[in-house]
XYZ file of C-alpha atoms in Angstrom:
710
model
C 0.000 0.000 0.000
C 1.215 3.502 -0.899
C 1.735 5.501 2.295
C 0.505 9.051 2.654
C 3.981 10.582 2.531
C 4.946 8.286 -0.380
C 2.097 9.622 -2.509
C 3.170 13.194 -1.802
C 6.787 12.366 -2.682
C 5.712 10.754 -5.955
C 4.027 13.982 -7.004
C 6.856 16.152 -5.645
C 9.321 14.223 -7.849
C 7.858 15.870 -10.955
C 6.106 18.895 -9.393
C 8.099 20.720 -6.684
C 5.124 23.039 -6.102
C 2.811 20.199 -5.031
C -0.015 21.183 -2.661
C 0.910 18.740 0.097
C -1.978 19.725 2.381
C -4.532 19.144 -0.370
C -3.201 15.643 -1.032
C -3.093 14.841 2.683
C -6.718 15.931 3.161
C -7.860 13.851 0.206
C -5.925 10.779 1.423
C -7.491 10.946 4.896
C -10.972 11.849 3.603
C -11.063 8.900 1.179
C -9.754 6.432 3.779
C -12.373 7.495 6.323
C -15.204 7.654 3.762
C -14.626 4.097 2.520
C -14.121 2.869 6.091
C -14.535 -0.895 6.392
C -15.634 -1.456 2.765
C -13.958 -4.427 1.075
C -13.027 -5.276 -2.498
C -13.770 -8.640 -4.155
C -10.192 -9.621 -3.271
C -10.920 -9.082 0.425
C -8.572 -6.076 0.578
C -9.734 -2.766 2.087
C -11.611 -0.785 -0.576
C -9.439 2.269 0.008
C -6.563 0.468 -1.715
C -8.396 0.879 -5.042
C -8.608 4.720 -5.142
C -5.060 4.794 -3.780
C -3.812 2.630 -6.672
C -5.755 4.800 -9.126
C -3.996 7.857 -7.718
C -0.691 5.995 -8.095
C -1.391 5.321 -11.788
C -2.165 9.016 -12.257
C 1.159 9.965 -10.666
C 2.891 7.715 -13.209
C 1.304 9.975 -15.842
C 2.693 12.971 -13.878
C -0.688 14.666 -13.672
C -1.572 17.735 -11.635
C -2.723 17.910 -7.996
C -6.420 18.220 -8.817
C -6.364 15.049 -10.927
C -4.490 13.049 -8.265
C -7.009 14.187 -5.648
C -9.851 13.217 -7.987
C -8.329 9.752 -8.256
C -8.402 9.438 -4.459
C -12.002 10.648 -4.243
C -13.505 9.226 -7.466
C -15.706 6.631 -5.718
C -16.720 8.648 -2.677
C -19.875 10.226 -4.146
C -21.083 6.898 -5.502
C -20.117 4.411 -2.794
C -20.052 6.384 0.453
C -22.201 8.901 2.349
C -20.028 11.797 1.134
C -21.897 14.556 -0.756
C -20.957 16.875 -3.606
C -21.296 19.878 -1.305
C -18.915 18.299 1.197
C -16.285 17.589 -1.452
C -16.662 21.109 -2.868
C -16.229 22.752 0.542
C -13.115 20.723 1.382
C -11.385 20.522 -2.015
C -12.823 23.289 -4.184
C -15.105 23.549 -7.205
C -12.560 22.160 -9.688
C -12.068 18.869 -7.825
C -15.784 18.526 -7.045
C -16.693 18.871 -10.724
C -14.046 16.340 -11.741
C -15.233 13.809 -9.139
C -18.845 14.354 -10.225
C -17.869 13.860 -13.873
C -16.207 10.521 -13.118
C -19.146 9.467 -10.930
C -21.499 9.795 -13.917
C -19.872 6.699 -15.398
C -19.209 4.717 -12.269
C -22.024 2.226 -12.889
C -21.775 2.001 -16.657
C -22.768 -1.415 -17.953
C -22.568 -1.477 -21.732
C -25.880 -3.076 -22.623
C -27.946 -1.565 -25.427
C -31.024 -2.917 -23.618
C -30.440 -0.798 -20.548
C -31.478 2.820 -21.117
C -30.163 3.945 -17.725
C -26.616 2.886 -18.481
C -26.725 4.424 -21.952
C -27.860 7.653 -20.285
C -24.912 7.359 -17.892
C -22.545 7.188 -20.835
C -24.183 10.216 -22.451
C -23.632 12.239 -19.271
C -20.038 11.080 -19.075
C -19.307 12.262 -22.620
C -20.688 15.690 -21.746
C -18.467 15.848 -18.639
C -15.462 14.657 -20.650
C -16.050 17.358 -23.269
C -15.722 20.004 -20.555
C -12.563 18.579 -18.948
C -10.561 15.738 -20.480
C -9.126 14.860 -17.045
C -12.444 13.124 -16.307
C -11.435 10.566 -18.937
C -7.889 10.234 -17.571
C -9.179 9.370 -14.098
C -11.729 6.927 -15.481
C -9.058 5.184 -17.573
C -6.824 4.828 -14.521
C -9.809 3.466 -12.586
C -10.557 0.919 -15.307
C -6.901 -0.103 -15.605
C -6.684 -1.018 -11.922
C -10.039 -2.821 -12.103
C -8.758 -4.879 -15.025
C -5.531 -5.713 -13.171
C -7.620 -7.143 -10.331
C -10.435 -8.631 -12.440
C -9.395 -12.193 -11.586
C -10.758 -11.710 -8.058
C -14.328 -11.524 -9.410
C -15.739 -15.048 -9.275
C -18.674 -14.568 -11.666
C -17.397 -15.573 -15.141
C -20.153 -13.706 -17.009
C -19.441 -10.513 -15.096
C -15.709 -10.782 -15.847
C -16.477 -11.220 -19.533
C -18.912 -8.284 -19.574
C -16.352 -5.984 -17.954
C -13.659 -7.170 -20.370
C -15.956 -6.577 -23.345
C -16.805 -3.014 -22.382
C -13.097 -2.410 -21.786
C -12.125 -3.475 -25.297
C -15.096 -1.749 -26.955
C -15.051 1.581 -25.129
C -12.156 2.252 -22.763
C -9.216 0.978 -24.850
C -10.377 2.926 -27.947
C -10.845 6.046 -25.803
C -7.275 5.658 -24.548
C -6.108 5.426 -28.155
C -8.083 8.527 -29.136
C -6.136 10.608 -26.618
C -2.833 9.036 -27.651
C -2.232 6.865 -24.575
C -0.922 3.876 -26.492
C 0.674 2.089 -23.536
C -2.565 2.162 -21.533
C -4.618 1.121 -24.565
C -2.336 -1.868 -25.162
C -2.461 -3.038 -21.536
C -6.246 -2.680 -21.340
C -6.706 -4.708 -24.532
C -4.382 -7.494 -23.475
C -5.951 -7.770 -20.010
C -9.411 -7.950 -21.609
C -8.189 -10.538 -24.151
C -7.318 -12.833 -21.263
C -11.032 -13.116 -20.370
C -12.662 -12.715 -23.792
C -10.714 -15.371 -25.669
C -8.247 -17.151 -23.357
C -7.622 -20.026 -25.798
C -6.632 -17.702 -28.645
C -4.396 -15.675 -26.335
C -2.691 -18.792 -25.006
C -2.080 -20.018 -28.561
C -0.514 -16.722 -29.663
C 1.651 -16.497 -26.528
C 2.872 -20.066 -27.171
C 3.808 -19.163 -30.758
C 5.633 -16.030 -29.625
C 7.574 -18.057 -27.047
C 8.451 -20.631 -29.716
C 9.759 -17.908 -32.030
C 11.849 -16.462 -29.207
C 13.371 -19.837 -28.361
C 13.989 -20.660 -32.008
C 15.611 -17.350 -32.907
C 17.456 -16.833 -29.638
C 18.232 -13.237 -28.745
C 17.224 -11.885 -32.143
C 16.003 -8.609 -30.639
C 19.431 -7.933 -29.185
C 21.204 -8.826 -32.442
C 18.927 -6.673 -34.605
C 19.125 -3.789 -32.128
C 22.935 -3.936 -32.158
C 23.113 -4.021 -35.970
C 20.561 -1.238 -36.374
C 22.498 0.981 -33.935
C 25.709 0.289 -35.871
C 24.120 1.174 -39.228
C 22.727 4.424 -37.829
C 26.081 5.323 -36.291
C 27.758 4.796 -39.669
C 25.253 7.306 -41.086
C 26.382 9.839 -38.453
C 23.284 9.502 -36.283
C 23.132 9.207 -32.508
C 20.090 7.080 -31.765
C 18.518 4.983 -29.055
C 17.163 1.677 -30.372
C 15.032 -0.880 -28.574
C 12.906 -3.795 -29.759
C 9.640 -5.295 -28.609
C 7.158 -7.989 -29.516
C 3.607 -7.033 -30.447
C 1.013 -7.765 -27.782
C -1.150 -10.913 -28.222
C -4.394 -8.963 -28.664
C -2.880 -6.719 -31.348
C -1.636 -9.797 -33.229
C -4.981 -11.599 -32.907
C -7.043 -8.619 -34.091
C -4.813 -8.154 -37.121
C -5.185 -11.846 -37.967
C -8.971 -11.476 -37.736
C -9.148 -8.211 -39.665
C -6.831 -9.216 -42.533
C -7.830 -12.905 -42.509
C -4.209 -14.062 -42.315
C -2.401 -16.725 -40.327
C 0.200 -16.061 -37.653
C 2.969 -17.074 -40.073
C 1.843 -14.447 -42.617
C 2.260 -11.525 -40.211
C 5.178 -9.267 -41.057
C 5.357 -7.105 -37.959
C 5.305 -9.426 -34.957
C 8.574 -7.767 -34.008
C 8.983 -3.964 -33.975
C 11.927 -1.677 -33.235
C 11.792 1.946 -32.133
C 14.494 4.397 -33.095
C 14.657 7.572 -31.001
C 16.654 10.443 -32.533
C 17.258 14.099 -31.682
C 15.162 16.007 -34.225
C 12.774 15.708 -37.164
C 15.543 15.949 -39.763
C 17.327 13.017 -38.120
C 14.101 10.945 -38.464
C 14.248 11.122 -42.241
C 18.001 10.543 -42.297
C 17.520 7.434 -40.166
C 14.795 6.275 -42.546
C 17.173 6.734 -45.483
C 19.841 4.709 -43.708
C 17.436 1.845 -43.046
C 16.113 1.843 -46.621
C 19.569 1.985 -48.161
C 20.808 -1.021 -46.165
C 17.716 -3.253 -46.210
C 15.042 -4.011 -48.778
C 11.733 -2.240 -48.154
C 8.513 -4.267 -47.971
C 6.170 -2.566 -50.512
C 3.142 -0.755 -49.151
C 4.411 -0.763 -45.578
C 5.738 2.828 -45.296
C 3.681 5.423 -43.405
C 4.683 9.014 -42.685
C 2.834 10.145 -39.569
C 5.215 13.094 -39.140
C 3.950 15.028 -42.145
C 0.454 13.603 -41.607
C -0.049 13.110 -37.849
C -2.877 10.944 -36.551
C -5.859 12.778 -35.020
C -4.492 12.035 -31.525
C -1.286 13.924 -32.491
C 0.757 10.735 -32.881
C 3.822 11.415 -35.036
C 6.335 8.857 -36.245
C 7.778 7.205 -39.356
C 6.770 3.574 -39.880
C 8.466 1.233 -42.312
C 8.853 -2.523 -42.677
C 12.099 -3.923 -44.092
C 13.654 -7.278 -44.798
C 16.270 -6.789 -42.122
C 19.107 -8.772 -40.605
C 18.826 -12.572 -40.842
C 16.150 -12.097 -43.547
C 13.593 -11.231 -40.875
C 10.710 -8.864 -41.610
C 10.892 -6.144 -39.000
C 8.870 -2.997 -38.435
C 10.866 0.140 -37.595
C 9.292 3.184 -35.956
C 11.421 6.349 -36.046
C 10.620 9.384 -33.904
C 12.074 12.155 -31.723
C 11.960 12.120 -27.909
C 9.067 14.578 -27.886
C 7.182 12.423 -30.396
C 7.890 9.378 -28.260
C 6.492 11.130 -25.177
C 3.278 11.994 -27.038
C 3.054 8.433 -28.393
C 3.452 6.970 -24.899
C 1.573 9.408 -22.662
C -0.780 11.048 -25.174
C -2.770 13.919 -23.751
C -1.136 13.353 -20.348
C 2.123 14.614 -21.881
C 0.655 18.138 -21.758
C 0.822 17.994 -17.959
C 4.125 16.136 -18.091
C 5.728 18.997 -20.022
C 3.481 21.841 -18.828
C 2.101 22.508 -22.308
C -0.990 24.769 -22.222
C -2.703 22.640 -19.581
C -5.096 25.440 -18.670
C -6.539 25.400 -22.196
C -6.825 21.647 -22.583
C -10.502 20.736 -22.523
C -12.572 18.503 -24.766
C -12.891 21.148 -27.501
C -9.341 20.396 -28.680
C -10.253 16.881 -29.808
C -12.052 16.486 -33.134
C -13.276 12.987 -32.322
C -14.903 14.293 -29.139
C -16.621 17.095 -31.047
C -17.956 14.459 -33.424
C -19.248 12.462 -30.451
C -21.119 15.528 -29.195
C -22.629 15.965 -32.668
C -23.708 12.310 -32.675
C -25.239 12.852 -29.239
C -27.288 15.754 -30.611
C -28.422 13.717 -33.631
C -29.320 10.557 -31.711
C -32.958 9.899 -30.868
C -32.090 8.120 -27.621
C -29.077 7.411 -25.358
C -29.089 3.809 -26.614
C -28.763 4.982 -30.230
C -25.929 7.329 -29.239
C -24.107 4.476 -27.533
C -24.532 2.343 -30.661
C -23.057 5.070 -32.900
C -20.191 5.696 -30.474
C -19.185 2.030 -30.336
C -19.158 1.880 -34.144
C -16.723 4.793 -34.357
C -14.515 3.920 -31.402
C -13.985 0.235 -32.090
C -13.270 0.563 -35.824
C -9.792 0.739 -37.286
C -9.054 4.044 -38.969
C -8.557 5.108 -42.581
C -6.878 8.426 -43.445
C -8.112 10.314 -46.529
C -7.652 13.829 -47.898
C -9.809 16.625 -49.256
C -8.781 18.267 -52.571
C -7.136 21.004 -50.463
C -5.038 18.437 -48.593
C -6.921 18.456 -45.275
C -6.761 15.123 -43.435
C -10.074 13.345 -42.760
C -10.082 10.357 -40.405
C -12.688 7.655 -41.011
C -13.454 4.173 -39.684
C -12.343 1.134 -41.674
C -14.898 0.355 -44.403
C -15.945 4.004 -44.814
C -17.429 5.235 -48.095
C -17.591 8.673 -49.783
C -20.849 9.304 -47.901
C -18.975 8.904 -44.585
C -16.309 11.281 -45.916
C -18.943 13.864 -46.888
C -20.561 13.801 -43.437
C -17.164 14.061 -41.741
C -16.501 17.276 -43.707
C -19.884 18.752 -42.755
C -23.432 17.534 -42.207
C -24.756 19.705 -45.069
C -22.126 18.251 -47.411
C -23.346 14.771 -46.488
C -27.028 15.632 -46.963
C -26.400 17.001 -50.485
C -23.902 14.383 -51.694
C -24.790 12.931 -55.124
C -21.433 11.576 -56.232
C -17.728 11.405 -55.498
C -14.360 11.479 -57.212
C -11.668 9.342 -55.600
C -8.176 10.158 -56.838
C -9.756 12.037 -59.755
C -12.099 9.223 -60.889
C -15.876 9.122 -60.418
C -16.857 6.163 -58.231
C -20.120 4.797 -56.786
C -21.086 6.134 -53.361
C -20.738 2.603 -51.972
C -16.996 2.480 -52.804
C -14.825 1.553 -49.803
C -12.102 4.143 -49.189
C -8.474 3.248 -48.465
C -5.556 5.025 -46.805
C -4.261 7.996 -48.784
C -7.319 8.437 -51.049
C -8.094 11.977 -52.139
C -11.862 12.436 -52.157
C -13.895 15.161 -53.829
C -17.631 15.263 -53.102
C -20.114 16.217 -55.838
C -23.156 18.011 -54.413
C -26.666 18.982 -55.507
C -29.138 21.185 -53.671
C -31.925 18.873 -54.852
C -30.374 15.831 -53.121
C -31.509 14.504 -49.763
C -30.336 11.441 -47.789
C -31.831 8.122 -48.817
C -32.844 5.407 -46.334
C -30.544 3.043 -48.261
C -27.539 5.116 -47.156
C -27.726 3.594 -43.684
C -26.605 0.289 -45.175
C -23.656 1.940 -46.952
C -22.049 4.097 -44.275
C -19.578 2.809 -41.688
C -19.260 5.792 -39.327
C -21.503 6.500 -36.367
C -21.503 10.209 -37.225
C -22.898 9.648 -40.727
C -25.454 7.136 -39.494
C -26.661 9.491 -36.763
C -27.011 12.428 -39.192
C -28.878 10.296 -41.764
C -31.247 8.930 -39.138
C -31.950 12.392 -37.772
C -32.757 13.756 -41.237
C -34.969 10.794 -42.096
C -36.792 11.113 -38.774
C -37.435 14.793 -39.439
C -38.517 14.209 -43.029
C -40.351 11.027 -42.167
C -42.376 12.665 -39.404
C -44.097 14.962 -41.910
C -44.590 12.159 -44.437
C -45.909 9.695 -41.851
C -48.283 12.367 -40.529
C -49.655 13.058 -44.017
C -50.025 9.345 -44.778
C -51.644 8.654 -41.405
C -54.136 11.456 -41.995
C -55.058 9.983 -45.398
C -55.464 6.491 -43.975
C -57.674 7.612 -41.097
C -59.758 9.853 -43.369
C -60.392 6.992 -45.809
C -61.248 4.621 -42.941
C -63.757 7.139 -41.551
C -65.417 7.474 -44.968
C -65.711 3.690 -45.289
C -67.237 3.497 -41.803
C -69.729 6.289 -42.547
C -68.092 9.057 -40.491
C -66.639 12.452 -41.374
C -63.156 13.014 -39.982
C -63.646 16.789 -39.984
C -66.383 16.372 -37.396
C -64.022 14.602 -34.993
C -61.098 15.853 -32.911
C -59.440 12.410 -32.529
C -58.441 13.484 -29.016
C -60.421 10.633 -27.376
C -58.607 8.122 -29.610
C -55.246 9.756 -28.915
C -55.752 9.550 -25.138
C -57.150 6.020 -25.263
C -54.182 4.747 -27.307
C -51.616 6.437 -25.058
C -50.313 9.225 -27.335
C -49.436 12.734 -26.215
C -51.126 14.441 -29.156
C -53.299 13.792 -32.191
C -50.264 14.479 -34.403
C -48.310 11.708 -32.657
C -51.240 9.346 -33.159
C -51.462 10.064 -36.896
C -47.703 9.625 -37.268
C -47.900 6.185 -35.678
C -50.774 5.287 -38.018
C -48.581 6.329 -40.946
C -45.728 4.202 -39.600
C -48.047 1.227 -39.428
C -47.657 0.876 -35.659
C -51.318 1.781 -35.015
C -54.098 0.465 -37.275
C -57.000 2.561 -38.504
C -59.342 0.036 -36.911
C -57.777 0.776 -33.506
C -58.334 4.505 -34.106
C -61.983 3.979 -35.068
C -62.717 1.765 -32.101
C -60.956 4.163 -29.717
C -62.780 7.212 -31.133
C -66.152 5.435 -31.254
C -66.351 2.842 -28.421
C -69.383 1.134 -30.062
C -67.699 0.770 -33.460
C -66.355 -2.730 -32.799
C -69.820 -4.135 -32.058
C -71.311 -2.160 -34.957
C -68.758 -3.576 -37.380
C -69.402 -7.111 -36.124
C -73.186 -6.710 -36.587
C -72.654 -5.531 -40.165
C -70.371 -8.470 -40.864
C -72.885 -10.995 -39.473
C -75.705 -9.397 -41.478
C -73.646 -9.241 -44.657
C -74.268 -5.485 -44.974
C -71.771 -3.471 -47.069
C -69.798 -0.709 -45.424
C -71.346 2.740 -45.944
C -69.606 5.420 -47.969
C -68.093 5.492 -51.432
C -65.100 3.391 -52.358
C -61.952 5.389 -51.693
C -59.899 6.799 -54.541
C -56.419 5.380 -55.129
C -53.582 6.988 -53.186
C -51.044 8.486 -55.642
C -47.426 7.228 -55.702
C -44.868 9.712 -56.951
C -42.046 7.730 -58.515
C -38.476 6.555 -58.013
C -38.209 8.008 -54.500
C -41.752 8.181 -53.105
C -40.420 9.084 -49.672
C -39.846 7.625 -46.243
C -43.478 6.781 -45.474
C -44.004 4.911 -48.750
C -41.345 2.477 -49.988
C -41.096 0.502 -53.217
C -40.966 -3.229 -52.526
C -37.539 -4.787 -53.111
C -39.176 -8.125 -53.865
C -40.947 -7.123 -57.086
C -39.411 -3.703 -57.922
C -42.584 -1.937 -59.120
C -42.099 0.684 -61.865
C -44.514 3.289 -63.276
C -47.101 1.565 -65.437
C -47.401 -1.495 -63.176
C -50.682 -2.147 -61.393
C -49.754 -1.657 -57.755
C -51.128 -2.240 -54.278
C -49.929 -1.028 -50.889
C -49.570 -2.943 -47.651
C -49.315 -1.027 -44.360
C -46.321 -2.605 -42.618
C -45.472 -1.895 -38.939
C -42.477 0.435 -38.665
C -42.191 0.957 -42.444
C -45.367 2.752 -43.443
C -46.691 1.586 -46.815
C -44.739 -0.915 -48.921
C -45.655 -0.767 -52.617
C -45.942 -4.085 -54.525
C -46.961 -5.062 -58.041
C -50.402 -6.622 -58.077
C -48.913 -10.015 -58.995
C -45.988 -9.985 -56.547
C -45.483 -13.458 -55.080
C -44.769 -12.080 -51.594
C -48.337 -10.790 -51.316
C -49.383 -14.371 -50.655
C -47.860 -14.137 -47.180
C -48.978 -10.550 -46.449
C -51.413 -9.652 -43.686
C -55.069 -10.630 -44.032
C -56.236 -7.453 -42.277
C -58.318 -5.613 -44.931
C -57.505 -2.244 -43.357
C -53.803 -2.827 -44.127
C -54.395 -3.101 -47.894
C -54.473 0.101 -49.944
C -55.480 0.936 -53.477
C -52.530 2.774 -55.083
C -51.905 4.382 -58.468
C -48.900 6.057 -60.053
C -48.971 9.813 -60.498
C -49.287 10.897 -64.124
C -45.660 12.101 -64.310
C -44.112 9.341 -62.155
C -41.876 8.155 -65.016
C -40.277 11.602 -65.207
C -39.008 11.467 -61.626
C -35.972 9.412 -62.578
C -34.997 5.808 -63.192
C -36.571 2.860 -61.404
C -34.987 -0.465 -60.538
C -36.296 -3.646 -62.135
C -34.970 -7.173 -62.690
C -34.923 -9.526 -65.669
C -33.779 -13.112 -66.152
C -31.883 -13.788 -69.379
C -31.017 -17.228 -70.718
C -28.246 -16.933 -73.282
C -26.082 -19.195 -75.406
C -22.595 -19.776 -74.041
C -20.422 -18.294 -76.749
C -17.736 -15.573 -76.971
C -19.139 -12.045 -76.983
C -22.644 -13.005 -75.849
C -22.498 -10.988 -72.632
C -21.054 -8.015 -74.496
C -23.911 -8.043 -77.012
C -26.503 -8.168 -74.223
C -25.002 -5.306 -72.204
C -24.423 -3.193 -75.337
C -28.036 -3.577 -76.454
C -29.325 -2.602 -72.979
C -27.123 0.499 -73.082
C -28.305 1.460 -76.598
C -31.862 1.308 -75.293
C -30.944 3.696 -72.445
C -31.103 1.088 -69.701
C -28.497 1.047 -66.928
C -27.225 -2.259 -65.520
C -26.697 -1.974 -61.747
C -25.995 -5.632 -60.980
C -25.506 -8.907 -62.832
C -25.344 -12.416 -61.397
C -24.903 -15.783 -63.131
C -27.335 -18.272 -61.596
C -26.738 -21.283 -63.865
C -24.073 -22.251 -66.368
C -23.650 -25.227 -68.680
C -21.466 -25.991 -71.691
C -24.154 -24.637 -74.049
C -25.946 -21.885 -72.121
C -26.024 -19.785 -69.013
C -28.752 -17.971 -67.072
C -28.240 -14.576 -65.486
C -30.203 -12.156 -63.310
C -29.803 -8.546 -64.382
C -30.855 -5.574 -62.249
C -31.345 -2.525 -64.442
C -32.747 0.977 -64.171
C -35.620 1.919 -66.480
C -38.087 4.804 -66.725
C -41.334 2.798 -66.689
C -42.999 -0.459 -67.792
C -43.000 0.659 -71.445
C -39.241 1.265 -71.327
C -38.678 -2.131 -69.659
C -40.858 -3.886 -72.246
C -38.901 -2.276 -75.089
C -35.607 -3.543 -73.633
C -36.984 -7.065 -73.155
C -38.312 -7.070 -76.748
C -34.957 -5.859 -78.103
C -33.062 -8.568 -76.195
C -35.317 -11.256 -77.625
C -34.178 -10.283 -81.143
C -30.556 -11.221 -80.357
C -29.539 -14.578 -81.816
C -27.483 -15.363 -78.672
C -30.542 -14.929 -76.387
C -32.920 -17.842 -75.830
C -35.387 -16.317 -73.341
C -35.943 -13.061 -71.417
C -38.453 -12.689 -68.591
C -39.135 -10.067 -65.964
C -38.468 -11.255 -62.412
C -41.360 -10.577 -60.058
C -39.850 -11.732 -56.747
């Protein structure tokens, strides 16, 4: 256990102006507050905040942060109050302790709204003072070091999972690589012990087989650098098991295929020496193509700077070399904590300095609920990163798998909303194109463009997904309201009532909605049926309807007119069925589907056979007169063709000459004489589709062409 005077001396070693009385008061206050409380290990609970404070002293943090470490559990687990902490230790410490307390009971379960709300509050506290995150990371690190004392296996796994999904990525975002690595490896021990044991065994085997290869490579690398006139400190290390395992999973490679199990760091005096050292390494050893990264000219968002290269080094071993200055090494090791370590503008260092944190706040504002915010945050934090550039050379950081739509939203929300196309490295590409490191991306915009619901399946970043969902909710609310109003009005006419004579307030109250508008929106979404509205507005309607049915009487009122459908993008509240791909000119019917509004099908769509039998859910629809002018519509055809050279080219050329656009093609059957393919193509209407089918049937290489209905 760290003694009271030892803690003070630890801080005094890097801060001669330490407030000894403040630390003493916090030490005694925490010990008395926790009293006889015990940890799962059986040790006095006070040892935990004391160890957290010790970890914070290793980061060389300021007095207020060390005191916060000592007090971080007092508001949550003892009778101590915020007012008491504020009176004894000041407003700054009280706010820090309160900020950490917001997250003290976080359990990362998307099913638990309270814990998602806790995380939301924590992000807000972190955005005001990044030290809240530093204390929480130190708290989690000590908890992970003592996790083996918890007997419940499921609880250990849950804690390990939230560590690897949230805390380790947060440590990386603020540049604390050493803490991130330790958190991941400790979590790996409980998440996948067999995989970790296997990787450790392989690393031990390599060490035994190669002997002291780290020492030999280090010695030779130092000698080569000295010959180049460079004074450098060189040391080697093995990658951590979790880092190796995740790379194997991500790249789908075996352990033997990894090229950077062993890495060497070269510490030199200045930036110029970094590039000279790189030249020395490249001139002596063969470079592995595609493995050079310059994070000095293009630092990572967490301010990490270094040169990375992989070479075929001594003894024909692939080795990764990282070259950096001492200041760069301090930032790489301690991250944001280095600002306190070297007294760099610590008074100005709050959450506003970190772009990723600003993006989190934006996601928080866009999210409909704390659970949705937590979902978006986990997507962004846990993903590997891709670095791309704007045409002006600005660096944009994106998650692995990001597309131009993600890029557009990372530039600005309005850029994302109006994105219609993208140029990657000067070439137009589909919006679904996956971006890679170093891509230069130019976004093509149109004021007439709005986000499509299909974009949610394309984007990889939480920020883009949150912005798209918020826009669709806003747009969808109006559309669902209008659709709900039409559905209720038509139902009232069929039942012999006039909607204008009713307020719908009784139905709204009876069905548990705050307002009539909310009720109509839920009707439009398909979550409330028009029959429920009728029966709630008119309590005797259910019996009246049943009497009519038994008597065989028709419903009063005229048959309702068809609801018009606009075209290629009818909106959020009305969606074209992906099973039959209706196009203007088709006879169509609508089915009210819970959560989706109205799904439009062709009248002969096979999936209608399994649709609801509720008559109120079926709608008479008709295309607007100018629906074909609204753009191209997706349809599918099945082509059976002879298997001969040039057949596919003739088919695609003829479709293009007839102004059709192939969006997808899939071979479903192939023999020596023929093959069958499914072709998705964009057409204006049924007439246009029929013309293309007729033209294809004239080709001598084509046996049959049919439209696919499901």
